[in-house]
Short mmCIF file of C-alpha atoms in Angstrom, two decimals:
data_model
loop_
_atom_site.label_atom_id
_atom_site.label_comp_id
_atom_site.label_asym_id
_atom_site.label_seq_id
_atom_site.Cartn_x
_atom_site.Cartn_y
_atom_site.Cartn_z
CA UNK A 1 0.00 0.00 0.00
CA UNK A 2 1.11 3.70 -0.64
CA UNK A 3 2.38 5.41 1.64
CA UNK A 4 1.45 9.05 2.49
CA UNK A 5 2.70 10.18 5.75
CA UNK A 6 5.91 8.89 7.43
CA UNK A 7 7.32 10.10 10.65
CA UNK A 8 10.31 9.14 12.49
CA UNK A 9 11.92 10.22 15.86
CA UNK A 10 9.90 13.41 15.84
CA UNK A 11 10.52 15.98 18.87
CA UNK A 12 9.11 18.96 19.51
CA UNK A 13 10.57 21.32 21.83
CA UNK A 14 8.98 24.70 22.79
CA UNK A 15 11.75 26.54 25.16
CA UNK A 16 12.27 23.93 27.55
CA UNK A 17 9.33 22.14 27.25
CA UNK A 18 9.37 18.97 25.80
CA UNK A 19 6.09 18.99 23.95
CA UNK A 20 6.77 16.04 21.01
CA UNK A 21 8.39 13.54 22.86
CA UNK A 22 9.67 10.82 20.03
CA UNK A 23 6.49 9.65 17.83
CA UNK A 24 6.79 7.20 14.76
CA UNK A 25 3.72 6.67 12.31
CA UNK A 26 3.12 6.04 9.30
CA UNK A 27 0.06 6.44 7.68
CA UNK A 28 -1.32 4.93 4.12
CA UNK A 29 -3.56 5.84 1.44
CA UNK A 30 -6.81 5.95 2.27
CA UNK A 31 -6.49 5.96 5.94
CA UNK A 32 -8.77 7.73 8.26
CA UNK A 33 -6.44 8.23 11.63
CA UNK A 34 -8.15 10.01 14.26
CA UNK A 35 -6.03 11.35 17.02
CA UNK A 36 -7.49 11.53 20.64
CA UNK A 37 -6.45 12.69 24.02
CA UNK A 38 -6.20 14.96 26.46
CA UNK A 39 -5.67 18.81 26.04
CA UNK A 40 -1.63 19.40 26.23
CA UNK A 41 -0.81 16.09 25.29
CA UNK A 42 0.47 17.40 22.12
CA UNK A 43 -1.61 16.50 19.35
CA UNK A 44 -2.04 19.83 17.50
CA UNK A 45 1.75 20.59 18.11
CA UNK A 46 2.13 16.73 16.09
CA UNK A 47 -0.25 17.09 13.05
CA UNK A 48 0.87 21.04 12.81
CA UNK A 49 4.65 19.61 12.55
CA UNK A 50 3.41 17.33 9.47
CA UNK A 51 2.79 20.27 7.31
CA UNK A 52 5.65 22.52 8.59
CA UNK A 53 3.54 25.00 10.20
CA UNK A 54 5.66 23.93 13.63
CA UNK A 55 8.99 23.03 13.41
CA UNK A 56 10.26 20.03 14.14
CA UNK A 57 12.99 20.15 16.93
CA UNK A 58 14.25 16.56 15.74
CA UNK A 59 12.94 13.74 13.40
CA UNK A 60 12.08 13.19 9.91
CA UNK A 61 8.74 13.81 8.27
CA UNK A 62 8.01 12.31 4.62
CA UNK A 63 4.51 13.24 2.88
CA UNK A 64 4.20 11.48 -0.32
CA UNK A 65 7.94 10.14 -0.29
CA UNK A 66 9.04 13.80 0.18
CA UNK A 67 11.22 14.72 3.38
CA UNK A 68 10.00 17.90 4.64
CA UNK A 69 12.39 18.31 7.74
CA UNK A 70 15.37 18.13 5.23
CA UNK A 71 17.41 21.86 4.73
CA UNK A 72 15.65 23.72 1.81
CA UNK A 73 12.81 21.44 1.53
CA UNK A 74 10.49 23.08 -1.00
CA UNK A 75 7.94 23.66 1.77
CA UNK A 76 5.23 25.48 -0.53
CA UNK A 77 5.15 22.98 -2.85
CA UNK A 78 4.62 20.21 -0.64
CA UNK A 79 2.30 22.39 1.31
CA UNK A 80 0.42 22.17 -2.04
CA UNK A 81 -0.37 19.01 -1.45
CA UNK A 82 -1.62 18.53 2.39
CA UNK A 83 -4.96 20.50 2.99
CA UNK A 84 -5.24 22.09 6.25
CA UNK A 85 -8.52 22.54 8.24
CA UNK A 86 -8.28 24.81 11.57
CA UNK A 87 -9.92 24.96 14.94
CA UNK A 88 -10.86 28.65 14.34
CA UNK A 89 -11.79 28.36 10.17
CA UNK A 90 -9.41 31.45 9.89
CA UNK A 91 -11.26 32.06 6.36
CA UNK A 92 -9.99 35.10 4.63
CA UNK A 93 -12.41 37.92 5.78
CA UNK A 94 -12.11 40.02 2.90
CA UNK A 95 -12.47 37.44 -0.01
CA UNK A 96 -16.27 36.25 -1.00
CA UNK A 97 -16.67 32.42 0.01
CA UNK A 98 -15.81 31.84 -3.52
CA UNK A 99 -12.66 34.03 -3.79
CA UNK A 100 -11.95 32.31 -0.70
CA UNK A 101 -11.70 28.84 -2.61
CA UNK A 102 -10.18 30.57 -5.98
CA UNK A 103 -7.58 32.43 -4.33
CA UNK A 104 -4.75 29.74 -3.99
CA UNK A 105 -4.84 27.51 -6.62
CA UNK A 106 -4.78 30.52 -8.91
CA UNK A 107 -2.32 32.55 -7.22
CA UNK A 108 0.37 28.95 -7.25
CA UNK A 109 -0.87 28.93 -11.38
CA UNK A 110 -2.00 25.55 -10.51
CA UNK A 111 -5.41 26.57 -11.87
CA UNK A 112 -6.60 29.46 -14.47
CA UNK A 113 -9.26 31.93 -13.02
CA UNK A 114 -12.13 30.12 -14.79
CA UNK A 115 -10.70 26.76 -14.20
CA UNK A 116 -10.61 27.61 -10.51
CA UNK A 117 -14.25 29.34 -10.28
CA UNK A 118 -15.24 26.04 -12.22
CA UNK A 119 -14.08 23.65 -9.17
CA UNK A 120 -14.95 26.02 -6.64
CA UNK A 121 -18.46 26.11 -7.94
CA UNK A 122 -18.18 22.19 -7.96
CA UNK A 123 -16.72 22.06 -4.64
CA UNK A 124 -19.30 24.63 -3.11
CA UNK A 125 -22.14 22.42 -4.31
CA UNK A 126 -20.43 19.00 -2.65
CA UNK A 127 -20.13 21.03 0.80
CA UNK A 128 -23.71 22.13 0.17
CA UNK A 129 -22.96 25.35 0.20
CA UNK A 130 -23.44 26.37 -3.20
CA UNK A 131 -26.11 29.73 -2.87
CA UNK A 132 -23.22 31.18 -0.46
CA UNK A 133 -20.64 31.42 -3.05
CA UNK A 134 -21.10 35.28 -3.16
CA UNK A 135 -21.01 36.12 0.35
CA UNK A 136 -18.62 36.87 3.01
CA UNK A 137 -17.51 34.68 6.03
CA UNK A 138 -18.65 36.86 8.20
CA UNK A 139 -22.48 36.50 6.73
CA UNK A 140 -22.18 32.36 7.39
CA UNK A 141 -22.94 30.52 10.38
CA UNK A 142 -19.87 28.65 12.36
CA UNK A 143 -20.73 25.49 10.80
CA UNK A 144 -21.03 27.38 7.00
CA UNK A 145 -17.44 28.63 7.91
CA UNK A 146 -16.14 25.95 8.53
CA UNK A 147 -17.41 23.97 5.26
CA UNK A 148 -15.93 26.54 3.17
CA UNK A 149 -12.60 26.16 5.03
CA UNK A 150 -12.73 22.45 3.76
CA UNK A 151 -13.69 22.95 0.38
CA UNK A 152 -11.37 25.43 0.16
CA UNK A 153 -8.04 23.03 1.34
CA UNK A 154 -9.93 20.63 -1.22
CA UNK A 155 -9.48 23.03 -4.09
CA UNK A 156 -6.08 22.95 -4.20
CA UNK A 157 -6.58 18.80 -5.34
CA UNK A 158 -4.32 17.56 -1.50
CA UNK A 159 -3.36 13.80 -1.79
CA UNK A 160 -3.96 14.54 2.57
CA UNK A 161 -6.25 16.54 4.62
CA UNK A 162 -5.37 17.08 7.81
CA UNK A 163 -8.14 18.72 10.52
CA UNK A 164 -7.05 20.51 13.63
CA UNK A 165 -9.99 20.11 15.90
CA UNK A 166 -12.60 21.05 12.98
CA UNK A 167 -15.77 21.56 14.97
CA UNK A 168 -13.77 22.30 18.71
CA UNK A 169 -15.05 26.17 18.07
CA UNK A 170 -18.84 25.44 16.62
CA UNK A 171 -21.86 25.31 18.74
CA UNK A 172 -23.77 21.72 19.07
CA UNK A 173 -25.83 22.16 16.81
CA UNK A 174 -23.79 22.61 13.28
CA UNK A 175 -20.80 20.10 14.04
CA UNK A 176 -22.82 17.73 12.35
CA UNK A 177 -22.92 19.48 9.45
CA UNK A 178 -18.74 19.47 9.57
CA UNK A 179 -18.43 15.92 10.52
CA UNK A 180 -21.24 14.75 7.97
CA UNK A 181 -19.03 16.65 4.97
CA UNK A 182 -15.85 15.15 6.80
CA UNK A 183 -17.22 11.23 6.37
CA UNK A 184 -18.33 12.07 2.86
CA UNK A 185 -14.97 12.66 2.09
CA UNK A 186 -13.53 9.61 3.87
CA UNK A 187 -16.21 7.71 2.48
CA UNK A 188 -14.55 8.49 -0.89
CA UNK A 189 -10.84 7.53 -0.09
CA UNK A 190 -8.94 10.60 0.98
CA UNK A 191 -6.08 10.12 3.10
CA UNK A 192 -7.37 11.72 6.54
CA UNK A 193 -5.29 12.73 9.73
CA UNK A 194 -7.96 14.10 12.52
CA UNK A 195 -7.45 15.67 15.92
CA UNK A 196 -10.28 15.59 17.41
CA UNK A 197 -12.93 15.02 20.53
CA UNK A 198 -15.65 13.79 18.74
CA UNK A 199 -15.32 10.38 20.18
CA UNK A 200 -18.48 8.85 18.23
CA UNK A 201 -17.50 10.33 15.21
CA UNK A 202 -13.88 8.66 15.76
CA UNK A 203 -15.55 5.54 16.36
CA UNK A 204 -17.73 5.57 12.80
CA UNK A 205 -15.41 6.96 10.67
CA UNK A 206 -11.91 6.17 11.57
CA UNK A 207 -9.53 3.11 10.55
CA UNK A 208 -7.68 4.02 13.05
CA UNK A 209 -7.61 5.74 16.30
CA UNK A 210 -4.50 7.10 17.80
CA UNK A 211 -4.28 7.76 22.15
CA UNK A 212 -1.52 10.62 22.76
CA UNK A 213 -0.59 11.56 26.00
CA UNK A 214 2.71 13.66 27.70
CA UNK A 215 3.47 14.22 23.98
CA UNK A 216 3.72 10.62 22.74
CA UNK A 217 1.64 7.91 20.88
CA UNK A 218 0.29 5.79 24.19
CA UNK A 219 -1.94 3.48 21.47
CA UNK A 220 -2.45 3.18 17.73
CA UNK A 221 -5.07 0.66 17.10
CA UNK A 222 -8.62 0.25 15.33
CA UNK A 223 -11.37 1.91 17.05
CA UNK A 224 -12.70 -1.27 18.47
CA UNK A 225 -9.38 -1.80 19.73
CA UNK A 226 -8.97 1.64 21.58
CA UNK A 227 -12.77 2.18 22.88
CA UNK A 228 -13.47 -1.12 23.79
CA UNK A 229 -10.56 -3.17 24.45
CA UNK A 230 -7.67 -1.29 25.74
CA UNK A 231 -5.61 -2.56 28.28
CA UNK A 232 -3.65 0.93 28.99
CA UNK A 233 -4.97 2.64 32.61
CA UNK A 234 -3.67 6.05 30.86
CA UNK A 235 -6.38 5.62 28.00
CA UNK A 236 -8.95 3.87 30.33
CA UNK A 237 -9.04 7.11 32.15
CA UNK A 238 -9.17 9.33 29.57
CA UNK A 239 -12.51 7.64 28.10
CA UNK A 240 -13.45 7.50 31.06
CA UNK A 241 -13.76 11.17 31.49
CA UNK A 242 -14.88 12.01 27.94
CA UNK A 243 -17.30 9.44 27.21
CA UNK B 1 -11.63 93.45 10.67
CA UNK B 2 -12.63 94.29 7.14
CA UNK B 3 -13.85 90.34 5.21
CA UNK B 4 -14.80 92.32 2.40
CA UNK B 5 -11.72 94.05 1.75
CA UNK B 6 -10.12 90.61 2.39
CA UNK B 7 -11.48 88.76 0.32
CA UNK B 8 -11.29 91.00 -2.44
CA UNK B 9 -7.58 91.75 -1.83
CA UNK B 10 -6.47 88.64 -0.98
CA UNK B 11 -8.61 85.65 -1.81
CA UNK B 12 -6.22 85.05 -5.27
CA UNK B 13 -3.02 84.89 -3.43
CA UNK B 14 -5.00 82.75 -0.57
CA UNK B 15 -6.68 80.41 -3.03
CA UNK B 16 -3.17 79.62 -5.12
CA UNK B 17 -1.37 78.80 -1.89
CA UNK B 18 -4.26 76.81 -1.14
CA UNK B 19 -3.66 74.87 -4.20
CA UNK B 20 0.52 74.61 -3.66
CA UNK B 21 -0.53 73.55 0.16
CA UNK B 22 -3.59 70.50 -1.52
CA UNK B 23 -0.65 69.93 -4.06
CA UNK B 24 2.02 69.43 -1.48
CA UNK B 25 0.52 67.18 0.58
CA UNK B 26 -1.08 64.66 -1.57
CA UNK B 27 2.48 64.36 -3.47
CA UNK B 28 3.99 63.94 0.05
CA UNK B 29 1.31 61.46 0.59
CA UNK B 30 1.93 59.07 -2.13
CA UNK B 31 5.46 58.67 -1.86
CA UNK B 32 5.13 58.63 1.63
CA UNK B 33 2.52 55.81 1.66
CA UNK B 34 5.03 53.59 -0.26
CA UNK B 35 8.00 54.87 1.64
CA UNK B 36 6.00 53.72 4.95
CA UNK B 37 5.08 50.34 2.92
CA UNK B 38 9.22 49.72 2.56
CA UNK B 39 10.11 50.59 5.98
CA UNK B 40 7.47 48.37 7.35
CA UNK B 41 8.05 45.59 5.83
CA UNK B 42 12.09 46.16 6.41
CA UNK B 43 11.16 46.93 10.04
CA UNK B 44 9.29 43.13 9.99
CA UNK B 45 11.88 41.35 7.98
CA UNK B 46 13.69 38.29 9.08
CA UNK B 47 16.86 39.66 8.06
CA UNK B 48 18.69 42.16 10.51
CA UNK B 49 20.43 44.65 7.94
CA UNK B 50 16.56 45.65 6.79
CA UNK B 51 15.14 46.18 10.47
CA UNK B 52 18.18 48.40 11.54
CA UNK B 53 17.96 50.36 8.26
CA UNK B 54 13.70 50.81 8.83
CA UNK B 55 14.67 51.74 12.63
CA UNK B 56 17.40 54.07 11.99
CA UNK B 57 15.41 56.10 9.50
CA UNK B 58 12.21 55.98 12.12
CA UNK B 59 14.48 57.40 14.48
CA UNK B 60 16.26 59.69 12.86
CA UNK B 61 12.43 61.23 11.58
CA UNK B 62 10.85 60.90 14.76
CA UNK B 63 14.13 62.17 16.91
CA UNK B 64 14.35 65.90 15.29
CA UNK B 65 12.04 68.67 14.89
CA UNK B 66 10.32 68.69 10.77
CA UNK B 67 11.65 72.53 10.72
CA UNK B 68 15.32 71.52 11.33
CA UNK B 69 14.70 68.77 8.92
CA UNK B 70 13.40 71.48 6.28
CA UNK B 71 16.18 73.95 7.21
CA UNK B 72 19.13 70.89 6.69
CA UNK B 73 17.67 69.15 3.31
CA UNK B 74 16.61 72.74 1.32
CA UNK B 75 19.77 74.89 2.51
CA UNK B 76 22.09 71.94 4.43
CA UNK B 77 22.21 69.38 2.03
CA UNK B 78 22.64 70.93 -1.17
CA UNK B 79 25.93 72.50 0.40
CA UNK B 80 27.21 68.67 0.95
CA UNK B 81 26.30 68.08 -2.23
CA UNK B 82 27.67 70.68 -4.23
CA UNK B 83 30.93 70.07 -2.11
CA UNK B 84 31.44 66.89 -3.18
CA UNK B 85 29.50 65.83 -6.17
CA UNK B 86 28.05 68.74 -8.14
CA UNK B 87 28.59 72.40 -7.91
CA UNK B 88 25.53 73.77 -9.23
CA UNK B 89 23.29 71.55 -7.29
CA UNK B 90 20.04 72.99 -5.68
CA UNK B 91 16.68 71.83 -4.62
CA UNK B 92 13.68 74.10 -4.60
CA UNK B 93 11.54 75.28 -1.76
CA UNK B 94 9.30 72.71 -3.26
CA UNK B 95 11.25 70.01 -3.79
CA UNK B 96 12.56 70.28 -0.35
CA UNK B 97 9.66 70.24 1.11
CA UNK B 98 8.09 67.49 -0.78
CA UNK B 99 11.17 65.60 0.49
CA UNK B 100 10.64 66.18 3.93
CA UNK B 101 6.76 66.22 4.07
CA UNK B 102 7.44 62.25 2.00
CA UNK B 103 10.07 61.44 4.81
CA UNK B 104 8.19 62.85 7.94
CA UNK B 105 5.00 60.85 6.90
CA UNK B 106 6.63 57.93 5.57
CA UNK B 107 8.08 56.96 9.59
CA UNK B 108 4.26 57.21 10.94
CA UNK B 109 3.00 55.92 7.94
CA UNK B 110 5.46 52.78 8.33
CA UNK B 111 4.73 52.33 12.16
CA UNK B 112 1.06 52.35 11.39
CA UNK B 113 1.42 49.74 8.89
CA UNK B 114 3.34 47.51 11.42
CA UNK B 115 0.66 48.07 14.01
CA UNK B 116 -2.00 47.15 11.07
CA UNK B 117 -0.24 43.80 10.38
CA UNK B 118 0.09 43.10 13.90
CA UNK B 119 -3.70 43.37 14.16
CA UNK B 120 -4.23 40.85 11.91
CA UNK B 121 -4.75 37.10 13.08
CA UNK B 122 -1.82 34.80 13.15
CA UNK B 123 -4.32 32.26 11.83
CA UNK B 124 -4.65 34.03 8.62
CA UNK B 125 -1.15 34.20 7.69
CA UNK B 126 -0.88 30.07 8.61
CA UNK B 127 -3.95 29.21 6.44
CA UNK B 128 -2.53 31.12 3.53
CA UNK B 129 1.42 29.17 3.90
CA UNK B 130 -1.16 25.99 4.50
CA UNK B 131 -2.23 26.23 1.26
CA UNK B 132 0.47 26.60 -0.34
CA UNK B 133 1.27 30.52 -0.95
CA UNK B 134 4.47 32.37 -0.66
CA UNK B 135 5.08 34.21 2.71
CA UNK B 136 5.18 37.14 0.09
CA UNK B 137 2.35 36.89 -1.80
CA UNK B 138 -0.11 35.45 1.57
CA UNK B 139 1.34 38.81 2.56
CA UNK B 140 0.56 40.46 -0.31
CA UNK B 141 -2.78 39.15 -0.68
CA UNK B 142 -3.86 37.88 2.47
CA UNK B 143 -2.63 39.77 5.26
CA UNK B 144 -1.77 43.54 3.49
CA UNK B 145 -5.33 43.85 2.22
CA UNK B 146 -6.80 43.15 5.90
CA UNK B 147 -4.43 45.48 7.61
CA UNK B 148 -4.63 47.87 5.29
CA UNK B 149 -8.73 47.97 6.00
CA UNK B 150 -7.33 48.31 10.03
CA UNK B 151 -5.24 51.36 9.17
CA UNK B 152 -7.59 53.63 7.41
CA UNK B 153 -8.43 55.84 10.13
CA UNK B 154 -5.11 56.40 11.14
CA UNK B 155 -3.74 56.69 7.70
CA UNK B 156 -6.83 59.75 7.26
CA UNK B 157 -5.26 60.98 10.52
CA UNK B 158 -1.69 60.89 9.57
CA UNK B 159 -3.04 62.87 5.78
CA UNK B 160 -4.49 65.61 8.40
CA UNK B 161 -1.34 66.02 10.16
CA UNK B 162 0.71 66.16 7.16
CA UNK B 163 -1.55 68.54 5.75
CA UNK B 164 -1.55 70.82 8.26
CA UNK B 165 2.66 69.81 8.59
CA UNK B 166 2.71 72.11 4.87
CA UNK B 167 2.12 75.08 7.25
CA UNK B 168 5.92 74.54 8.48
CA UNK B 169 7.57 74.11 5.16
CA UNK B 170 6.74 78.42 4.51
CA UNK B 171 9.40 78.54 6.89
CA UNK B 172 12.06 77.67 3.58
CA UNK B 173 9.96 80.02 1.27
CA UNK B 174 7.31 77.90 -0.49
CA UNK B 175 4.53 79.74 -1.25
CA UNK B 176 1.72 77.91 0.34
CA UNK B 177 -1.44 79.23 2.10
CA UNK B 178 0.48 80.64 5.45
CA UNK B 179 3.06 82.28 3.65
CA UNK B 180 0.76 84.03 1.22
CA UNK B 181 -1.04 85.19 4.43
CA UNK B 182 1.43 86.67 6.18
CA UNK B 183 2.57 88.53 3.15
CA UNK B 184 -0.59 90.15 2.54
CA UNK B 185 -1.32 90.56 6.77
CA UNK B 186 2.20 92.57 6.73
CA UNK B 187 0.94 94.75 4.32
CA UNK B 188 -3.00 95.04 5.18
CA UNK B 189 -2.69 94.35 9.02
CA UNK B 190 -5.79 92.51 8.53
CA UNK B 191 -5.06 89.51 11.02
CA UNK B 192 -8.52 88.38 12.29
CA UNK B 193 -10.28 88.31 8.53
CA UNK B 194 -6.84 86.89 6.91
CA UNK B 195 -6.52 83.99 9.54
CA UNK B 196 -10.41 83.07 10.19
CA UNK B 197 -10.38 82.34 6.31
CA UNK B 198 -6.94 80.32 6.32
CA UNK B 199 -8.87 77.91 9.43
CA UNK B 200 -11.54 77.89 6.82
CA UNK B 201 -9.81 76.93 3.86
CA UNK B 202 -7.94 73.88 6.29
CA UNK B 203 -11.07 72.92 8.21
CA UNK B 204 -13.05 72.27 4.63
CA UNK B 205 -10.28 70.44 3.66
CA UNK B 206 -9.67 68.31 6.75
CA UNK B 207 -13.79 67.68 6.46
CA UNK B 208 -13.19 66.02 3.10
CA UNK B 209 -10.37 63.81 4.32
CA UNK B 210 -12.86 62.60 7.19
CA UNK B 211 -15.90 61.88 4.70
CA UNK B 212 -13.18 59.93 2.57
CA UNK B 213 -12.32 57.60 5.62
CA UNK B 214 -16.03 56.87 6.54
CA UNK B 215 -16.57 56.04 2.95
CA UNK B 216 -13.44 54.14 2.22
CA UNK B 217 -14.31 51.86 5.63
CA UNK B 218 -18.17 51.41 4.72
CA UNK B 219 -17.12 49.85 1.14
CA UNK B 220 -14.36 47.81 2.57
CA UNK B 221 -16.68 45.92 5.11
CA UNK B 222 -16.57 42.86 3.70
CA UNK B 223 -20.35 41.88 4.96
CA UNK B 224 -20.15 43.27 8.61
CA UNK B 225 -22.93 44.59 9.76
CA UNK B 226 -23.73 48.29 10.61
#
């Protein structure tokens, strides 16, 4: 099986605190890896090292047999390639929804204007946001927002999406909306790496769930494997507490 | 106190430096505005050389008085000049001031730029690099538009002050709306008429600038409400 994601020995330092304490994982096409635990164990620091947006203190990182943490990696171009999704949206406020989308894959000349308006359109519609495409982010709901992020990271054609805990900011009632548009996608094969604290969602949706905790990988197993059978107190307690 | 007689007498003379004073300031303005551009983004660059050269020239602008500044580029520099490169160099009253207006507005224009950026959320810069853009161009297209929109009213304020900054450069001789008054008040002695319709002239002026800024913010808000 391909593989997408590859990481070796990775530390993460922030001053003197040892946030990334040595994971390994590797990650294939098509996977669906939700990452679960408790708040400071590190797992936004981790999946915001696999695109570069934190810098690795040691380790390797590969995406797509590429090493990222090498000296004068090509970091946009790779970056190309691995959609991002974010707690907070952080849509661009002054773009239209549909500007939003257009914006990147025109501006790297991956796309020409009316190519990119044509899969924006297309990805607007699969979101089920397609009446919004004239609007502002500010005139859409959490929920809307947070849609448009995703089709937006989509537009630029990733090989892997990674989500930062995508509905952590949204009130009850719209992460469904996020999480239904996040299975569709699974559902149709793309390589998925989710922090998150939707435990039923994790449950449905993931191949595999990852436990982190003190900034390493306590358990990497199938759902079934982590929510019903695990034989670790550390992630025993943790589900305890959240579920 | 005699508006009729001013007004006949002087309003010409008035209404031309008017014009040098409007003309002044808005070419001050747009060099400035790019001058402030440079030295912000110098003054936030990752390299060191840039930052000291954005500080130094912040400090040297904000550090001494605009009329010494006048007084050393229209009579100081041209001496330096003519020393060492070209005799028969000179700058006019214009020119001079122009330069120093550009340079004045340029250091408050750059440190308002900075505190625009600033403003901005982190998380806008990181989705832009996410997605693959430049640090450049999500600067140039992500984060300069937003701060930009976060500057206007202090950019409309820093246009007042440099407007009203034109008053000092008819200390070197250019012929803008203070000096023309005080020419024709030496010879008429008609202070109270002569300087109620100067305030005028600036306080329409300034009144513009302030309609411009609620306009420019209204069509740059991007679906907020109100």
């Amino acid at each position: 099986m391909e593989e997408k994601v590859k990481v070796r020995g990775l530390h993460k330092y922030f001053g003197d605190l040892e946030v990334l304490r040595g994971i390994d994982l590797d990650v294939y096409k098509g996977d669906v890896v939700c990452i679960i635990g408790p708040s400071g164990s590190g797992k936004s620091t981790f999946l915001r090292c696999l695109n570069m947006l934190e810098q690795p203190t040691h380790g390797e990182v590969t995406v797509d047999g590429y090493l990222l943490t090498k000296k004068h990696a090509q970091i946009d171009k790779i970056r190309q390639n691995i959609g991002m999704v974010f707690q907070q949206f952080n849509l661009f406020p002054h773009l239209s929804v549909l500007q939003n989308i257009m914006l990147s894959p025109v501006d790297c000349k991956l796309l020409t204007k009316t190519e990119a308006e044509d899969v924006a359109r297309k990805l607007l519609a699969r979101v089920g946001l397609a009446e919004k495409a004239d609007e502002y982010p500010r005139q859409l709901s959490g929920g809307q927002q947070q849609r448009v992020a995703i089709a937006r990271a989509l537009a630029m054609n990733p090989d892997v999406m990674l989500f930062d805990e995508p509905t952590s900011a949204l009130d009850p009632e719209m992460i469904g909306e996020v999480l239904a548009v996040m299975k569709d996608l699974a559902e149709d094969g793309m390589t998925m790496i989710i922090v998150t604290h939707e435990m039923k969602f994790a449950r449905d949706v993931a191949d595999r769930v990852i436990f982190m905790d003190g900034g390493v990988i306590v358990e990497d197993g199938s759902p079934m494997q982590i929510f019903d059978e695990t034989k670790e107190d550390r992630t025993k307690k943790f589900l305890g507490m959240v579920m | 106190m005699n508006f009729t007689r001013v007004f006949q007498e002087a309003i010409p003379s008035l209404a031309w430096g008017f014009l040098m004073t409007v003309e002044i300031t808005l070419i001050s303005l747009f060099f400035a505005f790019f001058l402030g551009l440079i030295a912000c983004l110098f003054n936030t660059s990752k390299k060191r050389a840039l930052r000291y050269i954005a500080k130094f020239y912040i400090w040297l602008v904000r550090g001494t008085p605009m009329l010494v500044q006048a007084m050393f580029i229209y009579l100081g520099l041209p001496q330096l000049i003519q020393l060492l490169i070209y005799p028969d160099f000179r700058l006019t009253a214009f020119q001079a001031g122009a330069i120093v207006l550009s340079l004045n507005a340029g250091a408050y224009i750059a440190e308002i730029l900075r505190g625009g950026i600033q403003a901005v959320d982190p998380g806008q810069m990181e989705a832009a690099r996410s997605l693959g853009m430049s640090k450049s161009r999500s600067m140039y297209k992500v984060i300069l538009p937003q701060a930009l929109r976060i500057s206007i009213p202090s950019l409309v304020n820093q246009s007042i002050i440099t407007l009203k900054d034109t008053s000092i450069i008819s200390a070197i001789g250019l012929a803008e709306i203070v000096y023309q008054a005080k020419i024709y008040v030496g010879k008429s002695m008609e202070f109270f008429a002569t300087y109620t319709i100067i305030a005028l002239f600036y306080l329409a002026f300034v009144t513009l600038l302030t309609w411009l800024s609620s306009y420019l913010e209204k069509r740059l808000n991007y679906g907020r409400k109100g």
